[in-house]
Amino acid sequence: MLPPQSNVNISFFQPPAFLMIGIPGLEAFHGWISILFSCMYTAALTGNCLILLAVRRTPSLHQPMYYFLSMLALTDVGLTLSTLPTTLAVLWFDHSLIAFNACLAQMFFLHSFSVVESSVLLAMSYDRFVAISKPLHYAAILTNTIIIRIGLTIVARATVSLFPVPFLLKRLNFCPGKILLSHSFCFHADVMKKACADITINILYGLYVVLSTVGVDSLLIVLSYTLILHTVMGLASPRERIRALNTCISHILAVLVFYIPVIGVSMIHRFGRHLPPIVHALVAYVYLVVPPVLNPIIYSVKSKPIREAMLRVLRGKGQG
């Protein structure tokens, strides 16, 4: 509550906290829904941690392809942990308040991990391009030093891109009555709409970040696969073609699992204002929760070395 004297000459207001919601219209079922989300979060953390342990403990997996997979798994762990505390707090305990600065921090990490995931998927497409187009030079091109540099560049890119976003929001004057968010976490497009000020700069910068990261990455991934397809079609043996394409299946599925929800979220936030709130909520959950759950499943099913290494970790065995 604001003290009575502060009602005079209010020139700038930032809410001490925002109110989050779970799934609009299904509040009576939050208890049951929380079980589903708990299972999904557990599956995401367990699956991705298993991949990290499998790659670390298996010397035969100390290759560029699996180092990039480890980056993807680590990113999925970070993305999961970004939304887990507030989502389960809302669904389990009906604890819907999040402090203003905590909201901005969550938003920064949530969007940063999304940008990192997009960048890692791009790096993985480059890895597949080099492996198929220049197999004899694969190890010489993607050395450990180069992979470390790629990883550091990915983190730096996400940090630099997202660092201004919280400060651009902190300069805004917010409406005292507009503190109800549309999700159980802080989304940039959602938070900035609660301001009673001109948000043109926020909209333009948000659009710039999306286009310069996820937009550019998606185009470069398409370009990589165009070049891969051109190389594969040049192979004489149909069996070699199929074998080369099979090494890309897991990555293609991971790309689709990430980018289809990204496109859905972007389209709904820009053109779907007339849609029911439950649609906005469900698409956002699919975007943030489903990829970390599915990626370990995709790679454990489609990659025999990863599957066997994960099983050895579960049995408590290593590989010498």
Coordinates of C-alpha atoms in Angstrom, one line a residue:
M1 CA 0.0 0.0 0.0
L2 CA 1.2 3.5 -0.8
P3 CA 1.1 6.0 2.2
P4 CA -1.7 8.6 1.9
Q5 CA 0.8 11.5 1.3
S6 CA 2.2 9.8 -1.7
N7 CA -1.1 10.1 -3.6
V8 CA -0.2 13.7 -4.3
N9 CA 2.0 14.5 -7.3
I10 CA 2.8 10.9 -8.3
S11 CA 5.2 11.4 -11.1
F12 CA 6.8 8.0 -11.2
F13 CA 5.6 4.6 -10.0
Q14 CA 7.1 1.1 -10.0
P15 CA 5.1 -1.7 -8.4
P16 CA 6.9 -3.4 -5.4
A17 CA 5.7 -6.7 -6.9
F18 CA 3.7 -8.3 -9.7
L19 CA 1.0 -10.9 -9.5
M20 CA 1.5 -14.1 -11.5
I21 CA -1.1 -16.5 -12.6
G22 CA -1.0 -20.2 -13.4
I23 CA -3.3 -21.4 -16.2
P24 CA -6.3 -19.0 -16.6
G25 CA -9.7 -20.6 -16.2
L26 CA -8.2 -23.8 -14.7
E27 CA -7.4 -22.5 -11.2
A28 CA -9.5 -25.2 -9.6
F29 CA -7.3 -27.9 -11.2
H30 CA -3.9 -26.3 -10.3
G31 CA -3.3 -29.1 -7.8
W32 CA -3.5 -31.8 -10.5
I33 CA -1.7 -29.6 -13.1
S34 CA 1.2 -29.1 -10.6
I35 CA 1.8 -32.9 -10.7
L36 CA 2.1 -32.8 -14.4
F37 CA 4.5 -29.9 -14.3
S38 CA 6.5 -31.5 -11.5
C39 CA 6.9 -34.6 -13.6
M40 CA 8.0 -32.5 -16.6
Y41 CA 10.5 -30.5 -14.6
T42 CA 11.9 -33.6 -13.0
A43 CA 12.2 -35.3 -16.5
A44 CA 13.9 -32.2 -17.9
L45 CA 16.5 -31.9 -15.1
T46 CA 17.1 -35.7 -14.9
G47 CA 17.5 -36.2 -18.7
N48 CA 19.8 -33.2 -19.3
C49 CA 21.9 -34.0 -16.2
L50 CA 22.3 -37.6 -17.4
I51 CA 23.5 -36.3 -20.8
L52 CA 26.1 -34.1 -19.1
L53 CA 27.3 -37.0 -16.9
A54 CA 27.3 -39.4 -19.8
V55 CA 29.5 -37.1 -22.0
R56 CA 31.8 -36.3 -19.1
R57 CA 32.4 -40.0 -18.1
T58 CA 32.7 -41.5 -21.5
P59 CA 36.0 -40.7 -23.3
S60 CA 34.6 -41.9 -26.6
L61 CA 32.1 -39.1 -26.5
H62 CA 34.8 -36.4 -26.1
Q63 CA 34.1 -35.2 -29.6
P64 CA 32.7 -31.8 -31.0
M65 CA 29.2 -33.2 -31.6
Y66 CA 28.8 -34.3 -28.1
Y67 CA 30.4 -31.2 -26.6
F68 CA 27.8 -29.1 -28.4
L69 CA 25.1 -31.5 -27.1
S70 CA 26.4 -30.9 -23.6
M71 CA 26.0 -27.2 -24.2
L72 CA 22.4 -27.8 -25.2
A73 CA 21.8 -29.9 -22.1
L74 CA 23.3 -27.3 -19.8
T75 CA 21.2 -24.6 -21.5
D76 CA 18.1 -26.6 -21.0
V77 CA 18.9 -27.1 -17.3
G78 CA 19.3 -23.3 -17.0
L79 CA 16.0 -22.6 -18.9
T80 CA 14.2 -25.1 -16.7
L81 CA 15.5 -23.6 -13.4
S82 CA 14.6 -20.1 -14.7
T83 CA 10.8 -20.9 -14.6
L84 CA 10.6 -23.8 -12.1
P85 CA 10.5 -21.8 -8.8
T86 CA 7.7 -19.4 -9.7
T87 CA 5.6 -21.9 -11.7
L88 CA 5.6 -24.5 -8.9
A89 CA 5.0 -21.7 -6.3
V90 CA 1.9 -20.6 -8.1
L91 CA 0.6 -24.1 -8.8
W92 CA 1.5 -25.7 -5.5
F93 CA 1.1 -23.0 -3.0
D94 CA -0.9 -20.3 -4.8
H95 CA 2.0 -18.0 -4.1
S96 CA 1.6 -15.5 -6.9
L97 CA 3.7 -12.5 -5.8
I98 CA 7.1 -11.8 -7.3
A99 CA 9.2 -8.7 -6.4
F100 CA 9.8 -6.2 -9.2
N101 CA 13.6 -6.6 -9.3
A102 CA 13.2 -10.4 -9.0
C103 CA 10.9 -10.3 -11.9
L104 CA 13.4 -8.4 -14.0
A105 CA 16.2 -10.9 -13.0
Q106 CA 14.0 -13.9 -14.0
M107 CA 13.1 -12.3 -17.3
F108 CA 16.8 -11.6 -18.1
F109 CA 17.9 -15.2 -17.4
L110 CA 14.8 -16.7 -19.1
H111 CA 15.4 -14.8 -22.3
S112 CA 19.2 -15.2 -22.1
F113 CA 18.9 -19.0 -22.0
S114 CA 16.5 -18.9 -24.9
V115 CA 19.0 -16.9 -27.0
V116 CA 21.8 -19.3 -25.9
E117 CA 19.7 -22.3 -26.9
S118 CA 19.2 -20.8 -30.4
S119 CA 22.9 -20.1 -30.7
V120 CA 23.9 -23.6 -29.6
L121 CA 21.5 -25.1 -32.2
L122 CA 23.2 -23.0 -34.8
A123 CA 26.6 -24.2 -33.7
M124 CA 25.4 -27.8 -33.9
S125 CA 24.2 -27.2 -37.5
Y126 CA 27.7 -25.9 -38.3
D127 CA 29.2 -29.0 -36.6
R128 CA 27.0 -31.3 -38.9
F129 CA 28.0 -29.2 -42.0
V130 CA 31.7 -29.7 -41.3
A131 CA 31.3 -33.4 -40.4
I132 CA 29.5 -34.1 -43.7
S133 CA 31.2 -31.6 -46.1
K134 CA 34.7 -31.9 -44.8
P135 CA 35.0 -35.2 -42.9
L136 CA 38.8 -35.5 -43.3
H137 CA 39.3 -32.0 -41.7
Y138 CA 36.6 -32.3 -39.1
A139 CA 38.9 -32.8 -36.1
A140 CA 41.3 -30.1 -37.3
I141 CA 38.6 -27.5 -37.8
L142 CA 36.6 -28.1 -34.6
T143 CA 39.4 -28.3 -32.1
N144 CA 38.8 -28.0 -28.3
T145 CA 40.0 -24.4 -28.4
I146 CA 37.6 -23.5 -31.2
I147 CA 34.7 -25.2 -29.3
I148 CA 35.6 -23.2 -26.1
R149 CA 35.7 -20.0 -28.1
I150 CA 32.3 -20.8 -29.7
G151 CA 30.8 -21.5 -26.3
L152 CA 32.2 -18.2 -24.8
T153 CA 30.9 -16.2 -27.8
I154 CA 27.5 -17.7 -27.4
V155 CA 27.3 -16.7 -23.7
A156 CA 28.7 -13.2 -24.4
R157 CA 26.2 -12.7 -27.3
A158 CA 23.2 -13.5 -25.1
T159 CA 24.5 -11.4 -22.2
V160 CA 25.2 -8.4 -24.3
S161 CA 21.9 -8.7 -26.2
L162 CA 19.7 -9.0 -23.1
F163 CA 21.7 -6.8 -20.6
P164 CA 19.9 -3.5 -21.6
V165 CA 16.4 -5.0 -21.3
P166 CA 15.9 -4.8 -17.5
F167 CA 17.2 -1.2 -17.5
L168 CA 14.9 -0.2 -20.3
L169 CA 12.0 -1.5 -18.2
K170 CA 13.2 0.2 -15.0
R171 CA 13.0 3.6 -16.6
L172 CA 9.3 3.2 -17.3
N173 CA 6.4 4.6 -15.2
F174 CA 4.0 1.7 -14.4
C175 CA 0.3 1.8 -13.7
P176 CA -0.6 1.1 -10.0
G177 CA -3.5 -1.0 -11.0
K178 CA -1.8 -3.1 -13.7
I179 CA 0.3 -5.6 -11.9
L180 CA -1.3 -8.9 -13.0
L181 CA 0.9 -10.8 -15.4
S182 CA -0.3 -13.4 -17.9
H183 CA 2.0 -16.2 -16.9
S184 CA 3.7 -17.8 -13.8
F185 CA 6.9 -16.2 -14.8
C186 CA 8.1 -12.8 -16.2
F187 CA 8.0 -12.4 -19.9
H188 CA 9.4 -9.2 -21.5
A189 CA 6.4 -8.7 -23.8
D190 CA 4.1 -9.2 -20.8
V191 CA 5.9 -6.9 -18.3
M192 CA 6.4 -4.0 -20.6
K193 CA 2.6 -3.8 -21.4
K194 CA 2.0 -3.1 -17.7
A195 CA 3.7 0.3 -18.1
C196 CA 1.7 3.6 -18.4
A197 CA 4.3 5.2 -20.6
D198 CA 5.6 5.1 -24.2
I199 CA 7.1 1.7 -24.7
T200 CA 8.2 2.2 -28.3
I201 CA 11.9 1.9 -27.5
N202 CA 11.2 -1.4 -25.6
I203 CA 9.2 -2.8 -28.5
L204 CA 11.9 -1.8 -31.0
Y205 CA 14.8 -3.1 -28.9
G206 CA 12.9 -6.4 -28.2
L207 CA 12.2 -6.8 -31.9
Y208 CA 15.9 -6.1 -32.7
V209 CA 17.0 -8.8 -30.1
V210 CA 14.7 -11.4 -31.6
L211 CA 15.7 -10.7 -35.2
S212 CA 19.4 -10.4 -34.5
T213 CA 19.6 -13.6 -32.5
V214 CA 16.8 -16.2 -33.1
G215 CA 16.0 -14.7 -36.5
V216 CA 19.6 -14.7 -37.8
D217 CA 20.2 -18.1 -36.3
S218 CA 17.2 -19.7 -37.9
L219 CA 18.3 -18.4 -41.4
L220 CA 21.8 -19.7 -40.9
I221 CA 20.5 -23.1 -39.8
V222 CA 18.5 -23.3 -43.0
L223 CA 21.5 -22.2 -45.0
S224 CA 23.6 -24.9 -43.2
Y225 CA 21.1 -27.6 -44.1
T226 CA 20.9 -26.4 -47.7
L227 CA 24.6 -26.8 -48.0
I228 CA 24.5 -30.2 -46.3
L229 CA 21.7 -31.4 -48.7
H230 CA 23.8 -30.2 -51.6
T231 CA 26.8 -32.2 -50.3
V232 CA 24.7 -35.3 -49.6
M233 CA 23.1 -35.3 -53.1
G234 CA 26.7 -35.3 -54.5
L235 CA 27.4 -38.6 -52.8
A236 CA 27.5 -41.5 -55.2
S237 CA 26.0 -44.2 -53.0
P238 CA 22.4 -44.0 -51.8
R239 CA 23.5 -45.8 -48.6
E240 CA 26.0 -43.1 -47.9
R241 CA 23.4 -40.4 -48.4
I242 CA 21.0 -42.1 -45.9
R243 CA 23.8 -42.6 -43.4
A244 CA 24.9 -38.9 -43.7
L245 CA 21.3 -37.6 -43.3
N246 CA 20.7 -40.0 -40.3
T247 CA 23.4 -38.1 -38.3
C248 CA 21.3 -35.0 -38.7
I249 CA 17.9 -36.3 -37.6
S250 CA 18.3 -35.7 -33.9
H251 CA 19.5 -32.1 -34.5
I252 CA 16.7 -31.4 -37.0
L253 CA 14.1 -32.6 -34.4
A254 CA 15.7 -30.4 -31.7
V255 CA 15.5 -27.4 -34.0
L256 CA 11.8 -28.0 -34.7
V257 CA 11.0 -28.6 -31.0
F258 CA 12.6 -25.2 -30.2
Y259 CA 11.7 -23.0 -33.2
I260 CA 8.0 -24.0 -33.7
P261 CA 7.0 -22.8 -30.2
V262 CA 9.2 -19.7 -30.6
I263 CA 7.3 -18.8 -33.8
G264 CA 4.0 -19.5 -32.0
V265 CA 4.9 -17.3 -29.0
S266 CA 6.0 -14.4 -31.3
M267 CA 2.9 -14.6 -33.5
I268 CA 0.5 -14.8 -30.5
H269 CA 2.1 -11.8 -28.7
R270 CA 1.9 -9.7 -31.8
F271 CA -1.3 -10.8 -33.5
G272 CA -3.3 -12.9 -31.0
R273 CA -4.6 -10.3 -28.6
H274 CA -8.1 -11.5 -29.2
L275 CA -7.3 -15.1 -28.2
P276 CA -8.3 -16.4 -24.8
P277 CA -5.7 -16.0 -22.0
I278 CA -5.4 -19.7 -21.7
V279 CA -4.0 -19.9 -25.2
H280 CA -1.2 -17.4 -24.4
A281 CA -0.4 -19.4 -21.2
L282 CA -0.3 -22.8 -22.9
V283 CA 1.9 -21.6 -25.8
A284 CA 4.3 -20.0 -23.4
Y285 CA 4.6 -23.2 -21.4
V286 CA 5.2 -25.3 -24.5
Y287 CA 7.9 -22.9 -25.5
L288 CA 9.7 -22.9 -22.2
V289 CA 9.0 -26.4 -20.7
V290 CA 8.7 -28.8 -23.6
P291 CA 12.1 -28.5 -25.4
P292 CA 14.1 -29.3 -22.2
V293 CA 11.9 -32.4 -21.7
L294 CA 12.1 -33.6 -25.3
N295 CA 15.7 -32.9 -26.2
P296 CA 17.2 -35.7 -23.9
I297 CA 14.5 -38.1 -25.2
I298 CA 15.3 -37.3 -28.9
Y299 CA 19.0 -37.8 -28.4
S300 CA 18.7 -40.9 -26.3
V301 CA 16.4 -42.5 -28.8
K302 CA 18.2 -41.5 -32.0
S303 CA 21.8 -41.6 -30.8
K304 CA 23.0 -45.1 -29.8
P305 CA 26.3 -43.8 -28.2
I306 CA 24.4 -41.4 -26.0
R307 CA 21.8 -43.9 -25.1
E308 CA 24.4 -46.5 -24.0
A309 CA 26.4 -43.9 -22.1
M310 CA 23.3 -42.7 -20.2
L311 CA 22.5 -46.3 -19.3
R312 CA 26.0 -46.8 -18.0
V313 CA 25.6 -43.7 -15.8
L314 CA 22.3 -45.1 -14.5
R315 CA 23.9 -48.4 -13.7
G316 CA 26.8 -46.6 -11.9
K317 CA 29.4 -47.7 -14.4
G318 CA 32.0 -45.7 -16.3
Q319 CA 33.9 -46.4 -19.5
G320 CA 37.7 -46.6 -19.4

